[in-house]
Amino acid sequence: MDDDTASHARSFGAAADAYARARPGYPDDAVDFLVGPARRVLDLGAGTGKFTSALVARGLDVVAVEPSTRMLAQLRADLPVEAHEGSAEATGLPDASVDAVVVAQAWHWVDPALAVPEVARVLRPGGTLGLVWNVRDESVPWVSRVWEIAQRGDEHEMRASVETVGAPFGALRTYRTRFEHVSDRAGILDLVASRSYVIVLPQEERAAVLAEVGRVLDEEFAPGAPIRVPYVTHCARFTLQHPRGR
Ligand SMILES: C[S@@+](CC[C@H](N)C(=O)[O-])C[C@H]1O[C@@H](n2cnc3c(N)ncnc32)[C@H](O)[C@@H]1O
């Protein structure tokens, strides 16, 4: 991982509030696909708890792990779950202690050379690793205009990072679903402000990006109108194939 990528990966805490307000959750059918029959589930790179809340709502036995102290503080304030500071490379969990690991919108930030064996270590035999991304549908013209300013790229990152999962995982299954997140002008500005690309900009450049996005939204939508953001949710699920050699 180069220095730029590492600083982007560490940037989220600075926008934890905007993140919690603006980002959508995950559709039920995607959660079904990723979790299956698992009972104890690790939400890895849990952030402010957007995916964690769907696991809690199902009454599952949930543990959340997240490297950013500020994101984790927000998660702990909102959800009554076991939550630890840690990373995909070093979760701090015991061997063979969870049935499924889900990494929501975060696998592209991890070092797969360390994270793949770490996830395999904490999974029980036959356990699953689920990766999921909500990707805005940029074929919609206003979405394209906004993310032209706020930087594109999610889908490319996602495809590249799914390919980093190898042995001892096998049997990749994929699933895709669509939904719309109803937001408003302030919500779209928070959404842009919670992007790592925008978080790491110097203050003046960040303000200029947000002002330009505001101008586009004022052209596209009437004042106070709800804004429906179209998303495609991409899921990948891998099953642990081989004994870990312990
Ligand atoms: C886009 S946010 C997603 C948060 C949450 N999973 C969600 O769906 O809203 C990416 C998260 O990955 C975390 N992250 C960055 N590097 C990580 C790593 N090496 N291991 C685990 N999480 C990491 C960030 O701190 C941030 O909370």
Coordinates of C-alpha atoms and ligand atoms in Angstrom, one line a residue:
M1 CA 0.0 0.0 0.0
D2 CA 1.5 3.4 -1.0
D3 CA 1.6 6.4 1.4
D4 CA -1.4 8.1 -0.2
T5 CA -3.6 5.0 0.0
A6 CA -2.6 4.5 3.7
S7 CA -3.4 8.1 4.6
H8 CA -6.8 7.8 2.8
A9 CA -7.5 4.6 4.7
R10 CA -6.8 6.4 8.0
S11 CA -8.8 9.5 7.1
F12 CA -12.3 8.5 8.0
G13 CA -12.3 9.4 11.7
A14 CA -12.0 13.1 10.7
A15 CA -15.5 12.9 9.1
A16 CA -17.1 10.4 11.4
D17 CA -20.2 12.6 11.9
A18 CA -20.8 13.3 8.2
Y19 CA -20.2 9.6 7.5
A20 CA -22.8 8.5 10.1
R21 CA -25.4 11.0 8.8
A22 CA -25.0 10.6 5.1
R23 CA -24.0 7.0 4.1
P24 CA -26.8 4.6 3.4
G25 CA -27.1 1.2 5.1
Y26 CA -27.2 -2.1 3.2
P27 CA -30.3 -3.8 1.7
D28 CA -31.7 -6.9 3.5
D29 CA -31.1 -9.3 0.5
A30 CA -27.4 -8.3 0.5
V31 CA -27.2 -9.0 4.2
D32 CA -28.9 -12.4 3.8
F33 CA -26.4 -13.3 1.0
L34 CA -23.3 -12.2 3.1
V35 CA -24.3 -13.7 6.4
G36 CA -26.2 -16.9 5.5
P37 CA -26.8 -19.2 8.5
A38 CA -23.9 -17.7 10.6
R39 CA -24.6 -17.0 14.3
R40 CA -21.4 -15.2 15.4
V41 CA -20.4 -12.5 12.9
L42 CA -17.4 -10.2 12.8
D43 CA -18.0 -6.8 11.1
L44 CA -14.5 -5.9 10.1
G45 CA -13.7 -2.3 9.3
A46 CA -17.1 -1.6 10.9
G47 CA -16.8 2.2 10.8
T48 CA -19.7 4.0 12.5
G49 CA -21.7 0.7 12.4
K50 CA -23.7 1.0 9.2
F51 CA -23.5 -2.8 8.5
T52 CA -23.3 -3.7 12.2
S53 CA -26.8 -2.3 12.8
A54 CA -28.2 -4.7 10.2
L55 CA -26.5 -7.6 12.1
V56 CA -27.8 -6.4 15.5
A57 CA -31.3 -6.1 14.0
R58 CA -31.2 -9.8 13.2
G59 CA -30.4 -10.7 16.7
L60 CA -27.0 -12.2 15.7
D61 CA -24.0 -12.5 18.0
V62 CA -21.9 -9.6 16.7
V63 CA -18.4 -8.4 17.2
A64 CA -17.2 -5.2 15.5
V65 CA -13.6 -4.3 14.8
E66 CA -12.5 -0.9 13.5
P67 CA -9.1 0.9 13.4
S68 CA -10.3 4.5 13.7
T69 CA -10.9 5.5 17.4
R70 CA -13.4 8.2 16.3
M71 CA -15.4 5.9 14.0
L72 CA -15.5 3.3 16.8
A73 CA -16.6 5.9 19.4
Q74 CA -19.6 6.7 17.1
L75 CA -20.4 3.0 16.7
R76 CA -20.2 2.4 20.5
A77 CA -22.5 5.4 21.1
D78 CA -25.1 4.0 18.7
L79 CA -25.0 0.2 19.1
P80 CA -24.9 -2.2 22.1
V81 CA -22.3 -4.6 20.6
E82 CA -18.9 -6.0 21.5
A83 CA -16.5 -3.6 19.7
H84 CA -12.7 -3.5 19.6
E85 CA -10.1 -1.3 18.1
G86 CA -8.2 -3.4 15.5
S87 CA -7.7 -3.9 11.8
A88 CA -8.1 -6.5 9.1
E89 CA -4.4 -7.3 9.4
A90 CA -4.6 -7.8 13.2
T91 CA -8.2 -8.3 14.5
G92 CA -7.2 -9.2 18.1
L93 CA -9.9 -12.0 18.1
P94 CA -9.2 -15.6 19.1
D95 CA -8.6 -18.4 16.5
A96 CA -11.7 -20.1 15.0
S97 CA -14.1 -17.8 16.9
V98 CA -16.6 -16.5 14.3
D99 CA -18.8 -18.1 11.6
A100 CA -18.7 -15.3 9.2
V101 CA -16.6 -12.1 8.6
V102 CA -18.1 -9.2 6.7
V103 CA -16.1 -6.3 5.4
A104 CA -18.4 -3.5 4.2
Q105 CA -17.0 -0.9 2.0
A106 CA -13.5 -1.4 3.4
W107 CA -11.6 -4.4 1.8
H108 CA -10.0 -2.0 -0.7
W109 CA -8.2 -0.3 2.2
V110 CA -6.6 -3.5 3.7
D111 CA -3.3 -5.2 3.0
P112 CA -4.6 -8.6 1.6
A113 CA -1.3 -10.4 2.2
L114 CA -1.9 -10.0 5.9
A115 CA -5.7 -9.7 6.0
V116 CA -6.5 -13.0 4.1
P117 CA -4.6 -15.2 6.6
E118 CA -5.9 -13.2 9.6
V119 CA -9.5 -13.6 8.5
A120 CA -8.9 -17.3 7.8
R121 CA -7.4 -17.6 11.4
V122 CA -10.5 -16.2 13.1
L123 CA -13.0 -18.1 11.1
R124 CA -14.4 -21.5 12.1
P125 CA -14.0 -24.3 9.5
G126 CA -16.3 -23.7 6.6
G127 CA -16.8 -20.1 7.6
T128 CA -17.3 -17.3 5.1
L129 CA -15.7 -14.0 4.2
G130 CA -18.2 -11.5 2.7
L131 CA -17.2 -8.3 0.9
V132 CA -19.8 -5.6 0.0
W133 CA -19.8 -2.2 -1.6
N134 CA -22.6 0.2 -2.2
V135 CA -21.7 1.9 -5.5
R136 CA -23.5 4.9 -6.7
D137 CA -25.1 4.5 -10.2
E138 CA -23.1 7.1 -12.1
S139 CA -25.0 6.4 -15.3
V140 CA -27.6 8.8 -13.8
P141 CA -26.7 12.3 -15.1
W142 CA -26.8 14.3 -11.9
V143 CA -24.9 11.6 -10.0
S144 CA -22.2 11.7 -12.7
R145 CA -22.0 15.5 -12.5
V146 CA -21.5 15.4 -8.7
W147 CA -19.0 12.6 -8.6
E148 CA -17.0 14.1 -11.5
I149 CA -16.2 16.8 -8.9
A150 CA -15.9 14.5 -5.9
Q151 CA -13.9 11.8 -7.7
R152 CA -15.1 8.6 -9.2
G153 CA -13.5 5.2 -8.8
D154 CA -15.3 2.9 -6.4
E155 CA -16.1 0.2 -8.8
H156 CA -12.6 -0.1 -10.1
E157 CA -11.2 -0.3 -6.5
M158 CA -13.8 -2.9 -5.7
R159 CA -13.1 -5.2 -8.6
A160 CA -9.4 -5.0 -8.0
S161 CA -9.7 -5.8 -4.3
V162 CA -12.0 -8.8 -4.7
E163 CA -9.3 -10.4 -6.8
T164 CA -6.8 -10.2 -3.9
V165 CA -8.7 -12.9 -1.9
G166 CA -7.0 -16.3 -2.6
A167 CA -6.2 -19.5 -0.7
P168 CA -7.3 -20.7 1.8
F169 CA -10.5 -19.2 0.5
G170 CA -12.3 -20.6 -2.6
A171 CA -15.7 -20.9 -4.1
L172 CA -16.4 -17.2 -4.8
R173 CA -20.1 -16.4 -5.1
T174 CA -21.4 -13.0 -6.2
Y175 CA -24.6 -11.1 -5.8
R176 CA -25.9 -7.7 -6.9
T177 CA -28.9 -5.7 -5.9
R178 CA -30.2 -2.1 -6.3
F179 CA -31.7 0.4 -4.0
E180 CA -32.3 4.1 -3.7
H181 CA -31.3 6.2 -0.7
V182 CA -33.5 9.2 0.0
S183 CA -31.4 12.2 1.0
D184 CA -31.4 15.9 0.5
R185 CA -29.0 18.7 -0.4
A186 CA -27.3 18.7 3.1
G187 CA -27.1 14.9 2.9
I188 CA -25.4 14.9 -0.5
L189 CA -22.9 17.5 0.8
D190 CA -22.2 15.2 3.9
L191 CA -21.8 12.2 1.5
V192 CA -19.2 14.1 -0.5
A193 CA -17.5 15.3 2.7
S194 CA -17.2 11.8 4.0
R195 CA -15.2 10.6 1.0
S196 CA -11.6 9.9 1.8
Y197 CA -10.5 11.8 -1.3
V198 CA -12.3 14.9 0.0
I199 CA -11.4 14.4 3.7
V200 CA -7.6 14.6 3.0
L201 CA -7.8 17.8 0.8
P202 CA -6.5 21.0 2.3
Q203 CA -9.3 23.0 3.9
E204 CA -9.6 25.5 1.1
E205 CA -9.8 22.9 -1.7
R206 CA -12.3 20.9 0.3
A207 CA -14.5 24.0 0.7
A208 CA -14.2 24.6 -3.1
V209 CA -15.3 21.0 -3.9
L210 CA -18.3 21.3 -1.6
A211 CA -19.2 24.7 -3.0
E212 CA -19.1 23.3 -6.6
V213 CA -21.2 20.3 -5.7
G214 CA -23.7 22.7 -4.0
R215 CA -23.9 24.7 -7.3
V216 CA -24.6 21.5 -9.3
L217 CA -27.3 20.4 -6.8
D218 CA -28.9 23.9 -7.0
E219 CA -29.1 23.5 -10.8
E220 CA -30.5 20.0 -10.6
F221 CA -33.0 20.1 -7.8
A222 CA -35.6 22.5 -6.4
P223 CA -34.8 24.0 -3.0
G224 CA -35.8 21.5 -0.2
A225 CA -36.6 18.7 -2.6
P226 CA -35.8 15.1 -1.6
I227 CA -32.9 13.7 -3.6
R228 CA -32.9 10.0 -4.4
V229 CA -29.4 8.5 -4.7
P230 CA -29.4 5.3 -6.8
Y231 CA -27.0 2.6 -5.7
V232 CA -25.9 -0.9 -6.9
T233 CA -24.8 -3.1 -4.0
H234 CA -22.1 -5.5 -5.1
C235 CA -21.5 -8.5 -2.8
A236 CA -18.8 -11.2 -2.9
R237 CA -18.7 -14.2 -0.6
F238 CA -15.8 -16.7 -0.2
T239 CA -15.8 -19.9 1.8
L240 CA -12.9 -21.1 3.8
Q241 CA -11.7 -24.2 2.0
H242 CA -8.7 -25.7 3.8
P243 CA -7.7 -26.4 7.3
R244 CA -5.4 -23.7 8.5
G245 CA -2.5 -26.1 9.2
R246 CA -2.7 -25.7 13.0
Ligands
LIG1 C1 -15.8 3.5 3.8 S1 -15.6 3.1 5.5 C2 -16.8 1.7 5.8 C3 -17.3 1.6 7.2 C4 -18.4 0.6 7.4 N1 -18.0 -0.7 7.2 C5 -19.6 1.0 6.6 O1 -20.1 0.1 5.8 O2 -20.1 2.1 6.7 C6 -14.1 2.3 5.5 C7 -13.7 1.8 6.9 O3 -12.5 1.0 6.8 C8 -11.7 1.3 7.9 N2 -10.3 0.8 7.5 C9 -9.3 1.4 6.9 N3 -8.3 0.6 6.9 C10 -8.6 -0.6 7.5 C11 -7.9 -1.8 7.8 N4 -6.7 -2.0 7.4 N5 -8.6 -2.8 8.4 C12 -9.9 -2.6 8.8 N6 -10.6 -1.5 8.5 C13 -9.9 -0.5 7.9 C14 -11.8 2.8 8.0 O4 -11.3 3.2 9.3 C15 -13.3 3.0 7.8 O5 -14.0 2.9 9.0

